[in-house]
Amino acid sequence: MNSYMVLIQIADATVRVSVPLLLAALAGLYSERSGIFDIGLEGKMLAGAFAAGAAAYVSGSAWVGLGVAIIVSIAMSLVHGVASISYRGNQIVSGVAINFIASGSTVILGQAWFQQGGRTPSVSGAARFGDIALPGANAIRPIPIVGPIYSNVISGHSIIVYFAFLMVPFTWWVLFRTRFGLRLRAVGENPAAVDTAGISVAWLRYRAVICTGILTGVAGAYLSIAQQASFVKDMSAGRGFIALAALIFAKWKPVPVMLACLLFGFLDAISIRYQGIALPGIGKLPAQLMQALPYVLTCVLLAGFIGKAIPPRAGGVPYVKER
Amino acid sequence: MAEAAIELIGINKSFGAVRANRDIHLTVEKGTIHGIVGENGAGKSTLMSILYGFYQADSGEIRVNGKPTRIDTPNDAIAAGIGMVHQHFMLVHNFTVLENVILGVEGEALLRASIAKARSELQRLEREYGLTVDPDAIIETLPVGLQQRVEILKALYRGAETLILDEPTGVLTPAEADHLFRILRQLKEQGKTVVLITHKLREIMAVTDNVSVMRQGTMVDTRKTAETTVGELAELMVGRRVLLRVDKGEARPGDFKLVVEGLTVKDTRGVTMVNDVSFGVRAGEIVGIAGVAGNGQSELIEAIAGIRHAVSGRVLLDGKPIEVTGNADPGELREHGLAHVPEDRHHVGLVLAFEENENSILGYHDEAQYLKGAFLDIPAIRRDAAEKIEKYDIRPADCRLKTANFSGGNQQKIVLAREMEQDPGVLIVGQPTRGVDVGAIEFIHKRLIDMRDRGKAVLLVSVELDEIRSLSDRILVMFDGRIVGERGPDATEGELGLLMAGVESKEAAE
């Protein structure tokens, strides 16, 4: 296989593995821009994946699976919301709790309902989001250079992939061109200013965490009924945390978030492709080393290359009216 | 009597056991500037927060233009034509002026139209009131005076007929304050009503038509400004006669105790905050550093006190150089007789969750008198704390009470007692009376003069120009990290104000 096609395959894989990161990072963006830190992205994504796998299998419809995933994920983000907005609890603790609840309850419910060791049964056909061939994909394929890019990298993904990338400009537009976005950014920086302007801080933040719930739900559904064909125990595998890293790396801005997620996805794609590769003079690299690479690079990037990431000023601080 | 814009009738408000407002009656006449004075904790801010819908009164009635009005939220207040300029600005620091102005009154869901509308409306307000500000500037790049102007614009944009200003001049230079007063007079001429909350009596005399005095949650009296005096108002505020001028004798300066040579300090972003500063403080004198907040005074005293690293320069204590660039050690400095009352008592000076007696020895806790072997000598510490409480009249007189439960003025006294009672040779004091009541200010000033008269060197940093002028034997003015001038205690406020604003010569002014 020529090296150009290898590149195309890596690019294709990069897009596929970036999508759950991108959805989760955008989800975190809504919440954190409103001043609610959310390390429970992982848990919500996992719960969404389980809900999608289970509902799609039972109903036979991927769309039902997606809807149930979103509902379950919103419900969990509301738990985080009640704890951190209404009861002014510690947002980190609440997020950690959500991760544990999701990790434990998905396996228990999976075993109780399907008796497959915590997995959900495999789905196929209409119960899964299949790949979509964009118009003209086959016709353009033979054209050198451009053809493979269009037909392999851009075309041939599930609808959730396109949704995820469309969410990037949409999120930018919401954030910087709408009233909701203006207030969302304001409440994350100075909730007192929002309060004195006569806007409810709590309601605004609740809406933000609902947005988060929707997107983590979609991310979860992508894992279990688009990328894979069933829910597997702990299948989110730390993507929620990588997404959080990407969010910080991108300084809470939509387009840089996408670029950061593509970078992390690229590292992931490389590590999958080159597992067990032999390097001249060193010999065969252990597969674990390649698997660890994305995480090692995450640490390096976050420690060294990020510059000063200034989080939303009111992030993590419950809003209390001052005397 | 003219028509009333605002009437408050029998307002009561309690926070737990604290009665912040008791049966308050207040009438603000339309088209006047009405001052409300009182010590900290007298209930001024609470009263205005009730009027603005931030809190709800336990009982009482609010009338706007003679009509009884329910104000439960800031929205109700805005609808009733009441706008507020808060002491701590309610601005989003990384938004533009326009974005801040429209926040909450955007109109439709998309921003484009509302931004265009706000832009033309701001131009109109600019013409009408002389409130000039670049609508596209980011808030954090604006000087505080302009940020305050944005707050006023916000209120006017929302159609405010009555404007409440809470301690508006605390962060302003004298020139900026004068400009603000001109704006307020202009607002009055256009028929707006202004309520000015302050504890600075001089401002009340300068700009208001009527003045109401509050004390301990009650409304003591309302006077016509023209028919009262500063002394009378001070007496009403405190409930007893207050010495407004500090009584002090001639300074008898001795040798240099503290010498600073070419000190340069950068902040965490690498911005130079103190730029090649040199000066000295002699035994038996108070040297005051005047300046608008943020011109390097804070960084200067922090570097001398060893809690911030300098980039270059030397500091000599009793002729011996102390470490300021590398591993400065505040504990060692204390042993050498340099005490520091930090500007920010909450974050640097005290651990609010500790008991009073623990705070009263913090930093000196490894001295023999507080130790019994390896352990703290708790009874000795409490005895010591009780003595300080008595000597400095700290209230309540309970050394077992959590420090957070003391008022600001008493917390300040705890810090002062701790540092002064160690009898240091050099005392560095930052904002000694910030957030402190008139009565306690008098006490703190006397103590500082007393230190001076006992031959100590005192370095004083304050944003209160009156305080600098009344206490200092020499005044240094800092602007943009440099010392731009030295004046005697008889320097006029105008002269210092120009220096503080970075204007070197009188010709260049205005």
PDB file of N, CA, C and O in Angstrom, chain B residues 87 89 144 148 166-173 176-177 180 197-200 203 291-293 431 434 463-464:
ATOM      1  N   GLN B  87     -20.503  49.348  44.438  1.00  0.00           N
ATOM      2  CA  GLN B  87     -19.158  49.638  44.926  1.00  0.00           C
ATOM      3  C   GLN B  87     -18.140  48.783  44.182  1.00  0.00           C
ATOM      4  O   GLN B  87     -17.120  49.265  43.723  1.00  0.00           O
ATOM      5  N   PHE B  89     -17.733  46.981  40.890  1.00  0.00           N
ATOM      6  CA  PHE B  89     -18.451  47.111  39.632  1.00  0.00           C
ATOM      7  C   PHE B  89     -19.014  45.783  39.182  1.00  0.00           C
ATOM      8  O   PHE B  89     -18.374  44.751  39.279  1.00  0.00           O
ATOM      9  N   VAL B 144     -10.186  52.528  36.071  1.00  0.00           N
ATOM     10  CA  VAL B 144     -11.391  52.387  36.905  1.00  0.00           C
ATOM     11  C   VAL B 144     -12.392  53.512  36.720  1.00  0.00           C
ATOM     12  O   VAL B 144     -13.593  53.282  36.758  1.00  0.00           O
ATOM     13  N   GLN B 148     -16.293  52.893  35.835  1.00  0.00           N
ATOM     14  CA  GLN B 148     -17.426  53.413  36.591  1.00  0.00           C
ATOM     15  C   GLN B 148     -18.404  54.129  35.654  1.00  0.00           C
ATOM     16  O   GLN B 148     -19.616  54.029  35.808  1.00  0.00           O
ATOM     17  N   ASP B 166     -22.965  53.602  45.174  1.00  0.00           N
ATOM     18  CA  ASP B 166     -22.496  53.064  46.450  1.00  0.00           C
ATOM     19  C   ASP B 166     -20.984  53.284  46.552  1.00  0.00           C
ATOM     20  O   ASP B 166     -20.229  52.680  45.795  1.00  0.00           O
ATOM     21  N   GLU B 167     -20.548  54.141  47.450  1.00  0.00           N
ATOM     22  CA  GLU B 167     -19.121  54.430  47.664  1.00  0.00           C
ATOM     23  C   GLU B 167     -18.387  54.612  46.340  1.00  0.00           C
ATOM     24  O   GLU B 167     -17.422  53.895  46.053  1.00  0.00           O
ATOM     25  N   PRO B 168     -18.827  55.574  45.515  1.00  0.00           N
ATOM     26  CA  PRO B 168     -18.269  55.622  44.155  1.00  0.00           C
ATOM     27  C   PRO B 168     -16.834  56.119  44.065  1.00  0.00           C
ATOM     28  O   PRO B 168     -16.159  55.866  43.076  1.00  0.00           O
ATOM     29  N   THR B 169     -16.342  56.827  45.060  1.00  0.00           N
ATOM     30  CA  THR B 169     -15.037  57.466  44.886  1.00  0.00           C
ATOM     31  C   THR B 169     -13.881  56.689  45.493  1.00  0.00           C
ATOM     32  O   THR B 169     -12.737  57.113  45.394  1.00  0.00           O
ATOM     33  N   GLY B 170     -14.180  55.535  46.117  1.00  0.00           N
ATOM     34  CA  GLY B 170     -13.129  54.781  46.789  1.00  0.00           C
ATOM     35  C   GLY B 170     -11.962  54.417  45.895  1.00  0.00           C
ATOM     36  O   GLY B 170     -10.819  54.348  46.336  1.00  0.00           O
ATOM     37  N   VAL B 171     -12.250  54.211  44.619  1.00  0.00           N
ATOM     38  CA  VAL B 171     -11.198  53.734  43.713  1.00  0.00           C
ATOM     39  C   VAL B 171     -10.690  54.831  42.785  1.00  0.00           C
ATOM     40  O   VAL B 171      -9.896  54.570  41.891  1.00  0.00           O
ATOM     41  N   LEU B 172     -11.158  56.065  42.980  1.00  0.00           N
ATOM     42  CA  LEU B 172     -10.842  57.116  42.016  1.00  0.00           C
ATOM     43  C   LEU B 172      -9.746  58.054  42.517  1.00  0.00           C
ATOM     44  O   LEU B 172      -9.569  58.239  43.714  1.00  0.00           O
ATOM     45  N   THR B 173      -9.025  58.646  41.565  1.00  0.00           N
ATOM     46  CA  THR B 173      -8.111  59.736  41.926  1.00  0.00           C
ATOM     47  C   THR B 173      -8.964  60.972  42.231  1.00  0.00           C
ATOM     48  O   THR B 173     -10.126  61.044  41.832  1.00  0.00           O
ATOM     49  N   GLU B 176     -10.423  62.251  39.080  1.00  0.00           N
ATOM     50  CA  GLU B 176     -11.518  61.423  38.575  1.00  0.00           C
ATOM     51  C   GLU B 176     -12.783  61.637  39.396  1.00  0.00           C
ATOM     52  O   GLU B 176     -13.888  61.658  38.870  1.00  0.00           O
ATOM     53  N   ALA B 177     -12.597  61.789  40.701  1.00  0.00           N
ATOM     54  CA  ALA B 177     -13.741  62.015  41.579  1.00  0.00           C
ATOM     55  C   ALA B 177     -14.416  63.339  41.220  1.00  0.00           C
ATOM     56  O   ALA B 177     -15.644  63.421  41.141  1.00  0.00           O
ATOM     57  N   LEU B 180     -16.412  62.851  38.237  1.00  0.00           N
ATOM     58  CA  LEU B 180     -17.649  62.142  38.570  1.00  0.00           C
ATOM     59  C   LEU B 180     -18.683  63.117  39.123  1.00  0.00           C
ATOM     60  O   LEU B 180     -19.857  63.077  38.755  1.00  0.00           O
ATOM     61  N   ILE B 197     -24.086  57.171  48.324  1.00  0.00           N
ATOM     62  CA  ILE B 197     -23.722  56.555  49.605  1.00  0.00           C
ATOM     63  C   ILE B 197     -22.225  56.704  49.791  1.00  0.00           C
ATOM     64  O   ILE B 197     -21.454  56.372  48.894  1.00  0.00           O
ATOM     65  N   THR B 198     -21.802  57.183  50.926  1.00  0.00           N
ATOM     66  CA  THR B 198     -20.369  57.357  51.122  1.00  0.00           C
ATOM     67  C   THR B 198     -20.081  57.445  52.614  1.00  0.00           C
ATOM     68  O   THR B 198     -20.982  57.617  53.426  1.00  0.00           O
ATOM     69  N   HIS B 199     -18.790  57.260  52.963  1.00  0.00           N
ATOM     70  CA  HIS B 199     -18.436  57.607  54.331  1.00  0.00           C
ATOM     71  C   HIS B 199     -17.477  58.789  54.348  1.00  0.00           C
ATOM     72  O   HIS B 199     -16.941  59.142  55.375  1.00  0.00           O
ATOM     73  N   LYS B 200     -17.291  59.387  53.157  1.00  0.00           N
ATOM     74  CA  LYS B 200     -16.399  60.535  53.082  1.00  0.00           C
ATOM     75  C   LYS B 200     -17.226  61.812  53.172  1.00  0.00           C
ATOM     76  O   LYS B 200     -17.951  62.175  52.246  1.00  0.00           O
ATOM     77  N   GLU B 203     -17.015  64.718  50.530  1.00  0.00           N
ATOM     78  CA  GLU B 203     -17.770  64.564  49.284  1.00  0.00           C
ATOM     79  C   GLU B 203     -19.207  64.985  49.455  1.00  0.00           C
ATOM     80  O   GLU B 203     -19.804  65.599  48.581  1.00  0.00           O
ATOM     81  N   GLY B 291      -0.788  57.270  46.109  1.00  0.00           N
ATOM     82  CA  GLY B 291      -0.910  56.801  44.747  1.00  0.00           C
ATOM     83  C   GLY B 291      -2.265  56.169  44.543  1.00  0.00           C
ATOM     84  O   GLY B 291      -2.889  55.711  45.500  1.00  0.00           O
ATOM     85  N   VAL B 292      -2.702  56.167  43.285  1.00  0.00           N
ATOM     86  CA  VAL B 292      -3.939  55.473  42.978  1.00  0.00           C
ATOM     87  C   VAL B 292      -3.647  53.974  43.048  1.00  0.00           C
ATOM     88  O   VAL B 292      -2.563  53.545  42.664  1.00  0.00           O
ATOM     89  N   ALA B 293      -4.583  53.216  43.549  1.00  0.00           N
ATOM     90  CA  ALA B 293      -4.373  51.779  43.692  1.00  0.00           C
ATOM     91  C   ALA B 293      -3.889  51.183  42.377  1.00  0.00           C
ATOM     92  O   ALA B 293      -4.382  51.539  41.314  1.00  0.00           O
ATOM     93  N   GLN B 431      -2.689  50.249  53.899  1.00  0.00           N
ATOM     94  CA  GLN B 431      -4.116  50.561  54.077  1.00  0.00           C
ATOM     95  C   GLN B 431      -4.583  50.310  55.505  1.00  0.00           C
ATOM     96  O   GLN B 431      -5.467  49.479  55.726  1.00  0.00           O
ATOM     97  N   ARG B 434      -8.521  50.761  55.899  1.00  0.00           N
ATOM     98  CA  ARG B 434      -9.476  50.335  54.869  1.00  0.00           C
ATOM     99  C   ARG B 434     -10.620  49.556  55.526  1.00  0.00           C
ATOM    100  O   ARG B 434     -10.395  48.606  56.250  1.00  0.00           O
ATOM    101  N   VAL B 463      -4.479  54.472  50.044  1.00  0.00           N
ATOM    102  CA  VAL B 463      -5.104  55.142  48.911  1.00  0.00           C
ATOM    103  C   VAL B 463      -5.925  56.337  49.391  1.00  0.00           C
ATOM    104  O   VAL B 463      -6.408  57.118  48.592  1.00  0.00           O
ATOM    105  N   GLU B 464      -6.079  56.456  50.722  1.00  0.00           N
ATOM    106  CA  GLU B 464      -6.799  57.606  51.270  1.00  0.00           C
ATOM    107  C   GLU B 464      -5.820  58.765  51.383  1.00  0.00           C
ATOM    108  O   GLU B 464      -4.939  58.782  52.247  1.00  0.00           O
TER     109      GLU B 464
END
